[in-house]
PDB file of C-alpha atoms and ligand atoms in Angstrom:
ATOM      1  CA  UNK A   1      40.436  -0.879 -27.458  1.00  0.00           C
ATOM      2  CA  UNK A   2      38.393  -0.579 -23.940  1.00  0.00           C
ATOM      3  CA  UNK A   3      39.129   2.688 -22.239  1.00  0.00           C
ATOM      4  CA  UNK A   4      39.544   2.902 -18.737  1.00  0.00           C
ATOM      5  CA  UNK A   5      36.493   4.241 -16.499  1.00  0.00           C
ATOM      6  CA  UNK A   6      38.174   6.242 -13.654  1.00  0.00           C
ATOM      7  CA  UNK A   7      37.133   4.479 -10.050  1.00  0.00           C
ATOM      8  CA  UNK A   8      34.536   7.470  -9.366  1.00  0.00           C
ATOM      9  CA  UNK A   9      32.595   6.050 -12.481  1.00  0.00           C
ATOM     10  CA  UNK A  10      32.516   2.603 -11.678  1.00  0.00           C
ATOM     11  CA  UNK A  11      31.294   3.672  -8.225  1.00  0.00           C
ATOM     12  CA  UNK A  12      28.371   6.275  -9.428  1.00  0.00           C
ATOM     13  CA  UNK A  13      27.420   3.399 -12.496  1.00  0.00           C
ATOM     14  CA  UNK A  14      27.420   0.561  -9.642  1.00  0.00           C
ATOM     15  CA  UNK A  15      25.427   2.181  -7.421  1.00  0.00           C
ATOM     16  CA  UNK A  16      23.040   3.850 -10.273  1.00  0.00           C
ATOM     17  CA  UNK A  17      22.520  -0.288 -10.805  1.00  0.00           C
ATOM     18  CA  UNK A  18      21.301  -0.801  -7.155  1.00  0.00           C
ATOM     19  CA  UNK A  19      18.947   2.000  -7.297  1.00  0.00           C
ATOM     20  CA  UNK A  20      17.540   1.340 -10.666  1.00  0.00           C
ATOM     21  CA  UNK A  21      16.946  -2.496  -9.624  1.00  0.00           C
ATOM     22  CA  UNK A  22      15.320  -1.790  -5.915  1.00  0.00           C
ATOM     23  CA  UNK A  23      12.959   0.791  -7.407  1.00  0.00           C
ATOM     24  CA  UNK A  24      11.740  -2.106 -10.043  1.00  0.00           C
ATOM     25  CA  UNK A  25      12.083  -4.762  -7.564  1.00  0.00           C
ATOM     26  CA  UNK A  26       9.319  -2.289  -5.002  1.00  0.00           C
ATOM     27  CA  UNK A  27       7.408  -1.963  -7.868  1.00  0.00           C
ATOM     28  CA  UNK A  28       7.310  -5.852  -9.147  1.00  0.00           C
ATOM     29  CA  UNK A  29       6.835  -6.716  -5.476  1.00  0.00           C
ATOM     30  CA  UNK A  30       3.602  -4.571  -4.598  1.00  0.00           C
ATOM     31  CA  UNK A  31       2.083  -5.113  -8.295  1.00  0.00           C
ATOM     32  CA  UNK A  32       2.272  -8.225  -8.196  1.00  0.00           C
ATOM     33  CA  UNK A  33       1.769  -9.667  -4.696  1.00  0.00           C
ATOM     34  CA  UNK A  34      -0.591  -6.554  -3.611  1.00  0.00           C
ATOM     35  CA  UNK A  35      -2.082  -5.952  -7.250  1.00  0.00           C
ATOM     36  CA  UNK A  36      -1.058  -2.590  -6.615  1.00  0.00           C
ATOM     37  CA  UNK A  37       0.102  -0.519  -9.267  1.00  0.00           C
ATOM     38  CA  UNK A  38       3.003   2.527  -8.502  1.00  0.00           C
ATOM     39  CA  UNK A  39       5.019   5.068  -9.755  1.00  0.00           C
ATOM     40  CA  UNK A  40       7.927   6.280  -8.491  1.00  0.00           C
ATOM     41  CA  UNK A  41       8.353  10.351  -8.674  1.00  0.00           C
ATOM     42  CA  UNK A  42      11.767  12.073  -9.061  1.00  0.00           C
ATOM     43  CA  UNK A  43      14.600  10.532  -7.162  1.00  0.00           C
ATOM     44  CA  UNK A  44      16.291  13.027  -4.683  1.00  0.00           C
ATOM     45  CA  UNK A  45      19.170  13.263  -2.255  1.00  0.00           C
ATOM     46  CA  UNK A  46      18.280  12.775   1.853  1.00  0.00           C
ATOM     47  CA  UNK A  47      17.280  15.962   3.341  1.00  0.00           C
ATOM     48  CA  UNK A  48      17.951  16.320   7.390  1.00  0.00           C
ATOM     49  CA  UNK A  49      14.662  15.316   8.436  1.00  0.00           C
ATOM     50  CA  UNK A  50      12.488  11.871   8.283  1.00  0.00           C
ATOM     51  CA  UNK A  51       8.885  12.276   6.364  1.00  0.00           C
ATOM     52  CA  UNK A  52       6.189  11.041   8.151  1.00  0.00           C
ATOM     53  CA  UNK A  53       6.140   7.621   8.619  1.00  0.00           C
ATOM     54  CA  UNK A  54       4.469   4.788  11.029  1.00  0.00           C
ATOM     55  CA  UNK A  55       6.823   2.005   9.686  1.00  0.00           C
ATOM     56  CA  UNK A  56       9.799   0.957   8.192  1.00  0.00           C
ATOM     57  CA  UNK A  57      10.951  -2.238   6.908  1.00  0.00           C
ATOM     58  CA  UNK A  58      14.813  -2.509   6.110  1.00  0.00           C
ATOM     59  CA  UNK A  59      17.849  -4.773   5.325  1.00  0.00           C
ATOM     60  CA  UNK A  60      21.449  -4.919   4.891  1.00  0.00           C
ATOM     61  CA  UNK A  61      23.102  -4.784   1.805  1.00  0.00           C
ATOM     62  CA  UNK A  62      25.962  -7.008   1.852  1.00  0.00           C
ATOM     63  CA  UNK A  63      28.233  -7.778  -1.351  1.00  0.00           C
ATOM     64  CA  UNK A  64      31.253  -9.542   0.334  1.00  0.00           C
ATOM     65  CA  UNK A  65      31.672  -5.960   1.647  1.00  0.00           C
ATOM     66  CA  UNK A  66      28.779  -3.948   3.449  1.00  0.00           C
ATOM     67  CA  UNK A  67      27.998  -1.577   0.671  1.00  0.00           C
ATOM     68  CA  UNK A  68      24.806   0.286   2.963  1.00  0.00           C
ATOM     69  CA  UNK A  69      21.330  -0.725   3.407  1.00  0.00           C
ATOM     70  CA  UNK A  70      17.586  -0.887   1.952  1.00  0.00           C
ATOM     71  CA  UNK A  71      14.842   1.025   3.912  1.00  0.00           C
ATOM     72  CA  UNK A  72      11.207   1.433   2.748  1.00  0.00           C
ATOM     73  CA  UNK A  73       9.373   4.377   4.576  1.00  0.00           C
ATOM     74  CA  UNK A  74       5.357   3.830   4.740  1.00  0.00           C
ATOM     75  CA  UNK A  75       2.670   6.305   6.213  1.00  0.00           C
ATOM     76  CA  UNK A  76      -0.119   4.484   8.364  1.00  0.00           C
ATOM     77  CA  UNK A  77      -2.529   4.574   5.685  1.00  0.00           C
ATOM     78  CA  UNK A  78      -0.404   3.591   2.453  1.00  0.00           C
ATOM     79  CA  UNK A  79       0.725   0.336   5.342  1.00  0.00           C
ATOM     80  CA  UNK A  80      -2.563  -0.512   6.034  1.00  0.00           C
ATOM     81  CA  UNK A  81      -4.046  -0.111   2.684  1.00  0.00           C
ATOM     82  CA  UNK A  82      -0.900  -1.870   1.087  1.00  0.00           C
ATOM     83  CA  UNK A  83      -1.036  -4.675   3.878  1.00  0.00           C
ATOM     84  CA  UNK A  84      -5.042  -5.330   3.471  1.00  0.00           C
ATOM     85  CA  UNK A  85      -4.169  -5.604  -0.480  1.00  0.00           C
ATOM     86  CA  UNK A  86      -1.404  -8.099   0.386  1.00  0.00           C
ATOM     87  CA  UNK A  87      -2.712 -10.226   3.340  1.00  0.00           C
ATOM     88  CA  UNK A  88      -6.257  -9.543   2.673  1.00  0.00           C
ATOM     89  CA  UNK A  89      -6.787  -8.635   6.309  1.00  0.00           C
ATOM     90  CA  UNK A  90      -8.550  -5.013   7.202  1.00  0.00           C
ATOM     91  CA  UNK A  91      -7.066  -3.373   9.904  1.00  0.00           C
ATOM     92  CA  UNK A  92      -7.576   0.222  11.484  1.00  0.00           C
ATOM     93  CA  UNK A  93      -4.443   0.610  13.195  1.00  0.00           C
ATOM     94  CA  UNK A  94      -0.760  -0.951  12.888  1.00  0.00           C
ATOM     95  CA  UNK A  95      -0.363  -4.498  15.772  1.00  0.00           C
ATOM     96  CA  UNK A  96       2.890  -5.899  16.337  1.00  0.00           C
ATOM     97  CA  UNK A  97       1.312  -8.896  14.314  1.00  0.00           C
ATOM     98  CA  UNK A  98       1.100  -7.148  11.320  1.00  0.00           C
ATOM     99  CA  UNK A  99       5.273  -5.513  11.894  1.00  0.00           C
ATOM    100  CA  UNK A 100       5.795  -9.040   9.747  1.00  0.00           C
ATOM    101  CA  UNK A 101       4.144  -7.741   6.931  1.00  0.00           C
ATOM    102  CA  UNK A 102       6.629  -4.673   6.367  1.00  0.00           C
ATOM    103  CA  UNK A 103       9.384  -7.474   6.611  1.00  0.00           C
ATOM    104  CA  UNK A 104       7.989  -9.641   4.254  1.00  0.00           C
ATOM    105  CA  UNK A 105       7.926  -6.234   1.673  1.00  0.00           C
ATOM    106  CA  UNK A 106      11.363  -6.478   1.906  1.00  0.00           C
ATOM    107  CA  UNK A 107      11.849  -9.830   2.394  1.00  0.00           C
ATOM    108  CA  UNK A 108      10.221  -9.930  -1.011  1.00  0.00           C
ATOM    109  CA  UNK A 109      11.756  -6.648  -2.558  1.00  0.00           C
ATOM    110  CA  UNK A 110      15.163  -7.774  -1.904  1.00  0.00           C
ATOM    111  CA  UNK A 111      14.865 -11.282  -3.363  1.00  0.00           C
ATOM    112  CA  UNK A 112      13.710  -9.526  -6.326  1.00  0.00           C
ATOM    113  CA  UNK A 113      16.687  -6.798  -6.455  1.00  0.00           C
ATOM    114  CA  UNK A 114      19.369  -9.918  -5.092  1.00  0.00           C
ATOM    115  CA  UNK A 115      18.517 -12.245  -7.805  1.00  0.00           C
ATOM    116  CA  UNK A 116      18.936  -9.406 -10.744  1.00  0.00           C
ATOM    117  CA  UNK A 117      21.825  -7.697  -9.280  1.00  0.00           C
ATOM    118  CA  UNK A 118      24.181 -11.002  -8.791  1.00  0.00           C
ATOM    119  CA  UNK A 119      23.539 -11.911 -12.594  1.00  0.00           C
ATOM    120  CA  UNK A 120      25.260  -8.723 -12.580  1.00  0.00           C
ATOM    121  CA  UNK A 121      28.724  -9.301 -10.433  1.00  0.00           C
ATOM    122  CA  UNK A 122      27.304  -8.914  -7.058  1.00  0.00           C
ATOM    123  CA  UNK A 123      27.870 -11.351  -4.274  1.00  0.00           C
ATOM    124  CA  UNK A 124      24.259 -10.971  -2.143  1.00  0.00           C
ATOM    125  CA  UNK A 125      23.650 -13.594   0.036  1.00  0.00           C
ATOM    126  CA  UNK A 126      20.305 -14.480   1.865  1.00  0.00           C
ATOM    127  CA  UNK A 127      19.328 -11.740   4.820  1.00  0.00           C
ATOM    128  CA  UNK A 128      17.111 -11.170   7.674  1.00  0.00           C
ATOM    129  CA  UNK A 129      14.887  -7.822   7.079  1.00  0.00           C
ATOM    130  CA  UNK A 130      13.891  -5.608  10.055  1.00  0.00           C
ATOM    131  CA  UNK A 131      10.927  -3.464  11.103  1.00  0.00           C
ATOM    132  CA  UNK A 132      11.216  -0.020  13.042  1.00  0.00           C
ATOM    133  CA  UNK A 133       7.793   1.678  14.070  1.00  0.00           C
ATOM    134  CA  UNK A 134       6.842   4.946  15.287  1.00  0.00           C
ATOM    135  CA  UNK A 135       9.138   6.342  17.736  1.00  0.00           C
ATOM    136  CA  UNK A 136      12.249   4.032  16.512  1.00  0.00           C
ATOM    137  CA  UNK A 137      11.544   5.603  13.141  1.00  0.00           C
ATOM    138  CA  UNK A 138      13.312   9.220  14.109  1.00  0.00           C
ATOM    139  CA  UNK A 139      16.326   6.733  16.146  1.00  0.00           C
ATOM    140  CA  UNK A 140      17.398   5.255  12.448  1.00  0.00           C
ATOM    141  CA  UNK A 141      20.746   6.391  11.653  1.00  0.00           C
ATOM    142  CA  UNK A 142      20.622   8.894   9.414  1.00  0.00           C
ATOM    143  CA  UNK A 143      24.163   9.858   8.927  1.00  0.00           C
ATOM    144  CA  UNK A 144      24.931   7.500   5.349  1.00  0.00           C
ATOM    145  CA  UNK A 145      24.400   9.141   2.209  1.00  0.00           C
ATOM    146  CA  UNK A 146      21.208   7.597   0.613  1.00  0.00           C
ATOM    147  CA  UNK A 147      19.154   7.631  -2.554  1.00  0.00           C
ATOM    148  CA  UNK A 148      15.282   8.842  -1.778  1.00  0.00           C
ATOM    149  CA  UNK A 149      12.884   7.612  -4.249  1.00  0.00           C
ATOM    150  CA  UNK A 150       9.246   8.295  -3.564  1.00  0.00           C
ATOM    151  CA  UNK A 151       6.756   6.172  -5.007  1.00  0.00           C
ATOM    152  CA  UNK A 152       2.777   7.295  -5.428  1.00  0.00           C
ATOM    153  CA  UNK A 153       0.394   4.895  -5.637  1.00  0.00           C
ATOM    154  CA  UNK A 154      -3.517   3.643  -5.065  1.00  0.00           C
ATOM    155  CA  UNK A 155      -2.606   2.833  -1.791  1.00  0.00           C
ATOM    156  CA  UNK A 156      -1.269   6.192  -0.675  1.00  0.00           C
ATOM    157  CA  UNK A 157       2.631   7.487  -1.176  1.00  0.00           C
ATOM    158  CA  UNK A 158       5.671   5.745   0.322  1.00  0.00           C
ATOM    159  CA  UNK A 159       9.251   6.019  -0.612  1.00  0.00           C
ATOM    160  CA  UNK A 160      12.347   4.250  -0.445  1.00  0.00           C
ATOM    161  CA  UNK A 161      15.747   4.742   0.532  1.00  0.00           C
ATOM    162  CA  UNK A 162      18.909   2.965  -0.338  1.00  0.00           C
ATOM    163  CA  UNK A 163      22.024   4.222   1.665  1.00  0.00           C
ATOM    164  CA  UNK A 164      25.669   3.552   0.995  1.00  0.00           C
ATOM    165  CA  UNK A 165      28.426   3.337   3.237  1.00  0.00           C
ATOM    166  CA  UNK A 166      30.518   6.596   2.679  1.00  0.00           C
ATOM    167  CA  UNK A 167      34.043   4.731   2.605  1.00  0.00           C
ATOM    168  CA  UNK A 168      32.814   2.435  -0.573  1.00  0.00           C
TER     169      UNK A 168
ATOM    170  CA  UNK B   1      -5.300 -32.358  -6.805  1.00  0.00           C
ATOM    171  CA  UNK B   2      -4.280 -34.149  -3.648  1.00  0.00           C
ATOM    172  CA  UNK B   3      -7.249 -35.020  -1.190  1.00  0.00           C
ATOM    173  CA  UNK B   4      -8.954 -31.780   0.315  1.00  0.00           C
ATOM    174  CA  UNK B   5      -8.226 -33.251   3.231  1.00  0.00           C
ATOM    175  CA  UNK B   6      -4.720 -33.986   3.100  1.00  0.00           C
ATOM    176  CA  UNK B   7      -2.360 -31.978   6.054  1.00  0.00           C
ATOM    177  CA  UNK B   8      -0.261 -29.353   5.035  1.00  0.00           C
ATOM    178  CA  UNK B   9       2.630 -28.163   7.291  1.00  0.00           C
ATOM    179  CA  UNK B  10       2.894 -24.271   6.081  1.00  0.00           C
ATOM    180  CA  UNK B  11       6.693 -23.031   7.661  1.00  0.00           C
ATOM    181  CA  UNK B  12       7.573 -19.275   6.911  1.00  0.00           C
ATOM    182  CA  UNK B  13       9.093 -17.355   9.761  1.00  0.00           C
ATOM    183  CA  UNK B  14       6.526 -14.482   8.551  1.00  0.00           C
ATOM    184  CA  UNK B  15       2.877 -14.958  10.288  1.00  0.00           C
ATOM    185  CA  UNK B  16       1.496 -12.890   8.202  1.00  0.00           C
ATOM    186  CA  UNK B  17       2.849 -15.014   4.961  1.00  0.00           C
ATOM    187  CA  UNK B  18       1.933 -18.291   6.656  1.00  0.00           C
ATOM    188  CA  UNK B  19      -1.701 -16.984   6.401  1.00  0.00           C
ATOM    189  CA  UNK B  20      -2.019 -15.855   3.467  1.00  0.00           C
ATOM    190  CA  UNK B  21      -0.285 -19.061   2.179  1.00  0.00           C
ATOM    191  CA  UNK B  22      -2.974 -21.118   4.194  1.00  0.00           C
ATOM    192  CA  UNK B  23      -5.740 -18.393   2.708  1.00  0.00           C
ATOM    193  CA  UNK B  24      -4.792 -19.408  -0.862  1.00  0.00           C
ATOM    194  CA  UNK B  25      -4.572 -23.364  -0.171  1.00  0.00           C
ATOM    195  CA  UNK B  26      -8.130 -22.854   1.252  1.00  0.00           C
ATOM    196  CA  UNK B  27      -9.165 -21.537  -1.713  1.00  0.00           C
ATOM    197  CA  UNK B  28      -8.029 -24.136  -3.495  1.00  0.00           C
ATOM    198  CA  UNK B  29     -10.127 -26.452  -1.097  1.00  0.00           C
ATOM    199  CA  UNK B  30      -7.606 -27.219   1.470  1.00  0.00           C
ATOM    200  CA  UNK B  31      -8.935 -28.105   4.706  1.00  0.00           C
ATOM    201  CA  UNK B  32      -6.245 -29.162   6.638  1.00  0.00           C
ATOM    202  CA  UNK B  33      -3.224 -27.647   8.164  1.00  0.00           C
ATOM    203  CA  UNK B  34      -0.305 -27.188  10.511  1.00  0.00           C
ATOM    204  CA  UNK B  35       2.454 -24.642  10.432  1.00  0.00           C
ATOM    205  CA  UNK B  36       5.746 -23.633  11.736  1.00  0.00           C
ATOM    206  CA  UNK B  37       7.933 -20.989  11.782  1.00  0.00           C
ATOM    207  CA  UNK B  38      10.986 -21.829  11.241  1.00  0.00           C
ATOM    208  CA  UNK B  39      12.619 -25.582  10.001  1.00  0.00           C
ATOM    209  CA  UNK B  40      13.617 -26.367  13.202  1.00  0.00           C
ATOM    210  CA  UNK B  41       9.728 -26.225  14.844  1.00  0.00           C
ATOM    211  CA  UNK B  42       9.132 -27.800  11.027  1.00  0.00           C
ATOM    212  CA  UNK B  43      10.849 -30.896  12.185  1.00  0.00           C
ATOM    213  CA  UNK B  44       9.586 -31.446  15.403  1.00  0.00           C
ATOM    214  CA  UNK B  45       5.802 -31.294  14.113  1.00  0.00           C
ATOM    215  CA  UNK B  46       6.793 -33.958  11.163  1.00  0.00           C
ATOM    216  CA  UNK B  47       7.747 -35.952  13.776  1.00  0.00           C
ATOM    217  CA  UNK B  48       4.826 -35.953  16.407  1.00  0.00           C
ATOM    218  CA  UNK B  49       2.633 -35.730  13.656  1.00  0.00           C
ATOM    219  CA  UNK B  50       2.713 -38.558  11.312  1.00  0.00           C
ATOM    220  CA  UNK B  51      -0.400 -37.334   9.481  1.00  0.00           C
ATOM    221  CA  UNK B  52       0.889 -34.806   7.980  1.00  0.00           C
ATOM    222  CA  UNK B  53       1.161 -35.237   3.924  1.00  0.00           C
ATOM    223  CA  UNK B  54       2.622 -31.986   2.287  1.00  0.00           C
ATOM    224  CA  UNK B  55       4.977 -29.328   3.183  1.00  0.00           C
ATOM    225  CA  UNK B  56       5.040 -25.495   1.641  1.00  0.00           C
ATOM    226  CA  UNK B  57       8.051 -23.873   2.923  1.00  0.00           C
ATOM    227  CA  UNK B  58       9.959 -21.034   3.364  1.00  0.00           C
ATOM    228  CA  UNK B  59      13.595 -20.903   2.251  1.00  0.00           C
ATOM    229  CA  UNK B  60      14.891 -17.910   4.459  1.00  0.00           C
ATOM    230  CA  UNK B  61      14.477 -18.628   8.312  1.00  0.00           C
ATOM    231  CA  UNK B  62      16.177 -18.314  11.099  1.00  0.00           C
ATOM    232  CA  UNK B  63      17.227 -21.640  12.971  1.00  0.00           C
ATOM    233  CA  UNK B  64      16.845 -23.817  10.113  1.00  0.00           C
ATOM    234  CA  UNK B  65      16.678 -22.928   6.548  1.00  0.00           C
ATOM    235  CA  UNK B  66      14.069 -24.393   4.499  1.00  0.00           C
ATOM    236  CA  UNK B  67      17.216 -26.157   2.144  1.00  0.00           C
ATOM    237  CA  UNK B  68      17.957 -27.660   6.038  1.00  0.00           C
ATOM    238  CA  UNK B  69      14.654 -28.792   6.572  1.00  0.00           C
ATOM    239  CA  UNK B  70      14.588 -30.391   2.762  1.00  0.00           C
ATOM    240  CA  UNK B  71      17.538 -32.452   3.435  1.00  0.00           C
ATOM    241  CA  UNK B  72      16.822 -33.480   6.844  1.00  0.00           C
ATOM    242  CA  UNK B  73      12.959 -34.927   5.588  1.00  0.00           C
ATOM    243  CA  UNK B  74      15.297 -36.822   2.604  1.00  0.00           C
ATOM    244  CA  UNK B  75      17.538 -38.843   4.726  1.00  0.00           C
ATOM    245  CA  UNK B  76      14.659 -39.546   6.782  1.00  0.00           C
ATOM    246  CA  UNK B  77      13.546 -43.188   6.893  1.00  0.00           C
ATOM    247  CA  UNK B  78      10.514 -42.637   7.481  1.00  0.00           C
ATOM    248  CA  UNK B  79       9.409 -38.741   5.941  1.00  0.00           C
ATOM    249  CA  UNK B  80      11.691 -39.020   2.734  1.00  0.00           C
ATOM    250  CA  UNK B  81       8.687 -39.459   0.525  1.00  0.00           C
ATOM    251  CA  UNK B  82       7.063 -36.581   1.553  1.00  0.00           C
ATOM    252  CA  UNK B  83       6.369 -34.016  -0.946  1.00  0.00           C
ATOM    253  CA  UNK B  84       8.280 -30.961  -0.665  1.00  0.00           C
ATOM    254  CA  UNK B  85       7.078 -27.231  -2.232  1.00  0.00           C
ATOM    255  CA  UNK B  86       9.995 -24.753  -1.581  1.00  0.00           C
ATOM    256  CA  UNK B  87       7.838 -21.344  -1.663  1.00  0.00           C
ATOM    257  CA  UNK B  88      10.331 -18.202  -1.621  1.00  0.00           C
ATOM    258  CA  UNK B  89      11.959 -15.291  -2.475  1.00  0.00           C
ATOM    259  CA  UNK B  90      15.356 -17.265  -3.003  1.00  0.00           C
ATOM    260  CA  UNK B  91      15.161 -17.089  -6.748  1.00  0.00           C
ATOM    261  CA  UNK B  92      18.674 -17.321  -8.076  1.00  0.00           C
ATOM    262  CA  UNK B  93      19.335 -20.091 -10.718  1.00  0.00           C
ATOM    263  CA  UNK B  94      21.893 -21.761  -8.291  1.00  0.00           C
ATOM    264  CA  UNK B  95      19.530 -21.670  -5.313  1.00  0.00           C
ATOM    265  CA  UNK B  96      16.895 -23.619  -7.587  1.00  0.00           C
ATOM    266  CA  UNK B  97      19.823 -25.913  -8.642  1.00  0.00           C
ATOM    267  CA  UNK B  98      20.539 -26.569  -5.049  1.00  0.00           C
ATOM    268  CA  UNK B  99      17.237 -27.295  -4.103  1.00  0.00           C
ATOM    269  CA  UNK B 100      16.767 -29.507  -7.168  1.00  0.00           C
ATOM    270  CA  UNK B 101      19.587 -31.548  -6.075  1.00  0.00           C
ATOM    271  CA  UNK B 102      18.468 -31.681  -2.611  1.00  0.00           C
ATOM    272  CA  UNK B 103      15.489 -33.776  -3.739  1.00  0.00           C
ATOM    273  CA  UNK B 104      12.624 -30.503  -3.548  1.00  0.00           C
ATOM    274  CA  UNK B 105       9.409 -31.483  -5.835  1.00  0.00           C
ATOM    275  CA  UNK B 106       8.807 -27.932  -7.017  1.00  0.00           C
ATOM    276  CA  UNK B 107       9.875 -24.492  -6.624  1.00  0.00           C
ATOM    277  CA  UNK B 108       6.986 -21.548  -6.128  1.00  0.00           C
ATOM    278  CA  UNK B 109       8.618 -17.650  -6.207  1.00  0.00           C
ATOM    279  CA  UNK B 110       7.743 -15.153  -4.697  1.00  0.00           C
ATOM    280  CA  UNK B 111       5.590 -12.877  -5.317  1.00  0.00           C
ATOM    281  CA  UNK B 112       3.633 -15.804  -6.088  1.00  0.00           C
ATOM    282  CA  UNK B 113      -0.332 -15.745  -7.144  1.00  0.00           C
ATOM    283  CA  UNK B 114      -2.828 -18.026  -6.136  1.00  0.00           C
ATOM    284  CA  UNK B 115      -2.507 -19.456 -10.036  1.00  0.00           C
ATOM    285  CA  UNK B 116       1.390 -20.136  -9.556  1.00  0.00           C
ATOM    286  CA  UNK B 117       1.121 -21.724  -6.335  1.00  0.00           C
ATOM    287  CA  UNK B 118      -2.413 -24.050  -7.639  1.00  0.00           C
ATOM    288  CA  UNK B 119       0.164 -25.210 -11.059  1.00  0.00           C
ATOM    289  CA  UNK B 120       3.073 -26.393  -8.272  1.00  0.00           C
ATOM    290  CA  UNK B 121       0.916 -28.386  -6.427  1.00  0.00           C
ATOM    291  CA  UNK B 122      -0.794 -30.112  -9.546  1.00  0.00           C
ATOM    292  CA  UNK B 123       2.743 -30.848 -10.923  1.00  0.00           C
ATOM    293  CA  UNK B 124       4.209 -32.218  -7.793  1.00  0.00           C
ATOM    294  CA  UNK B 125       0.629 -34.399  -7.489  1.00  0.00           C
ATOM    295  CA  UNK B 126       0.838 -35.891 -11.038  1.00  0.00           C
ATOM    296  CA  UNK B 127       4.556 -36.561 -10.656  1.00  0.00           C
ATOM    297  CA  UNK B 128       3.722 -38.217  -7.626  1.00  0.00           C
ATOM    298  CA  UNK B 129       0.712 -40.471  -9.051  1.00  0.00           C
ATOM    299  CA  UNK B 130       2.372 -40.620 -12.722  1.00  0.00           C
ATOM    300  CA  UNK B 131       5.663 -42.349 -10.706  1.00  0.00           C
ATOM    301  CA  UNK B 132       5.225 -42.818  -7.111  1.00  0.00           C
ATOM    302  CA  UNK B 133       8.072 -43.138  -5.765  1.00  0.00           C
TER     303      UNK B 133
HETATM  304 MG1   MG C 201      11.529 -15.918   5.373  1.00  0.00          MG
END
């Protein structure tokens, strides 16, 4: 006989899922397509300030309902060093022309997560990520609850975020 | 492999990913190429430029979709024969399926190495010479 898991479970196991499969999804992503090996550290709740970061590459998460949204948070020199592993280009400083690359992380990253998490009852369709540099950085909302995972790697630390609506 | 010289139309609405798609085909001894970035822009090239003999494209883009851009080039007298990689991040089983069905001659996923992307083009060339179509 199943017992029934109260709706606070369901919620805290479905969202445990999401987590679980963006942090392997960052981690296929970069070791694969950027040969570049990380690990993530202990996952936290958001504290009221941004870390230092030049860039950040984010997306939507839609299920049929808007359930939050994806952010990865990269210093200059773990974006440069992860971009030069990726495109094979060597750069001292972050162009516009290279704001495509942070996209393409999550471009990449997401079709990973999308295509695991939909075997698994989800209803995630295709999305457009979106870059945020320097000064638009701090102007992120910052008011949805989110999951910080930070990840330490060859290429210098970075961490992610995923944030859920409060009202699911 | 298809003639080092042959012209490949690279579409992905990413810059960055259209070179480092063109970066890998180089390495493979690809000389030639055009690109695009989304299926829309796609189009119009295949159609001012009737030399071009391959297409590697992107399935998420704005405009037109790389699926689009697949079924457009199949009802099209004259490009329907052209070969047709679908490299992307769109990885789910039906996605494939849909593609399949929309007449695509391989499927590359990304991430995607510069082995994975060489094995797609080798199948899609000896399907092509084992039964031309
Ligand atoms: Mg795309």
């Amino acid at each position: 006989m199943k017992t029934k898991r109260n709706p606070e479970q369901v919620e805290a196991d479905r969202r445990s899922l999401l987590v679980q499969t963006f942090v392997h999804a960052t981690k296929k992503m970069f070791e694969e397509q950027a040969s570049t090996k990380s690990t993530m550290r202990a996952a936290t709740t958001r504290g009221p300030l941004a870390p230092e970061s030049a860039i950040a590459g984010y997306i939507e998460l839609n299920s049929g309902e808007l359930l939050g949204r994806f952010v990865i948070y990269l210093p200059k020199h773990s974006f440069l060093t992860l971009f030069k592993n990726m495109f094979e280009v060597e750069q001292n400083e972050i162009t516009d022309d290279m704001k495509d690359g942070a996209a393409e992380f999550v471009n990449i990253i997401y079709g990973l997560a999308k295509t695991e998490l939909n075997i698994r009852g989800f209803r995630f369709e295709p999305a457009f990520p979106k870059v945020a540099m320097n000064d638009e950085i701090p102007k992120m909302s910052r008011s949805r609850p989110a999951v910080v995972v930070p990840f330490d790697s060859v290429a210098g630390p970075f961490h992610i975020e995923i944030e859920f609506n409060s009202e699911n | 492999m298809f003639d080092p010289a042959i012209k490949i139309l690279v579409i992905d609405d990413m810059s960055t990913m259209r070179n480092l798609v063109k970066k890998r085909l180089k390495e493979m001894g690809y000389v030639n190429f055009e690109e695009a970035e989304d299926g829309l822009k796609a189009w119009a090239k295949l159609n001012e430029q009737t030399d071009i003999g391959l297409v590697v494209s992107d399935w998420n883009m704005p405009n037109c979709t790389g699926l689009e851009l697949l079924k457009k080039v199949r009802t099209d007298s004259r490009l329907k024969q052209m070969p047709f990689i679908l490299l992307t991040a769109e990885a789910e089983v039906s996605q494939v399926k849909q593609a399949v069905l929309a007449g695509v001659d391989s499927y590359c996923i990304k991430p995607f190495t510069m082995e994975s992307l060489k094995s797609k083009l080798e199948q899609v060339y000896a399907k092509r010479v084992e039964k031309p179509k």
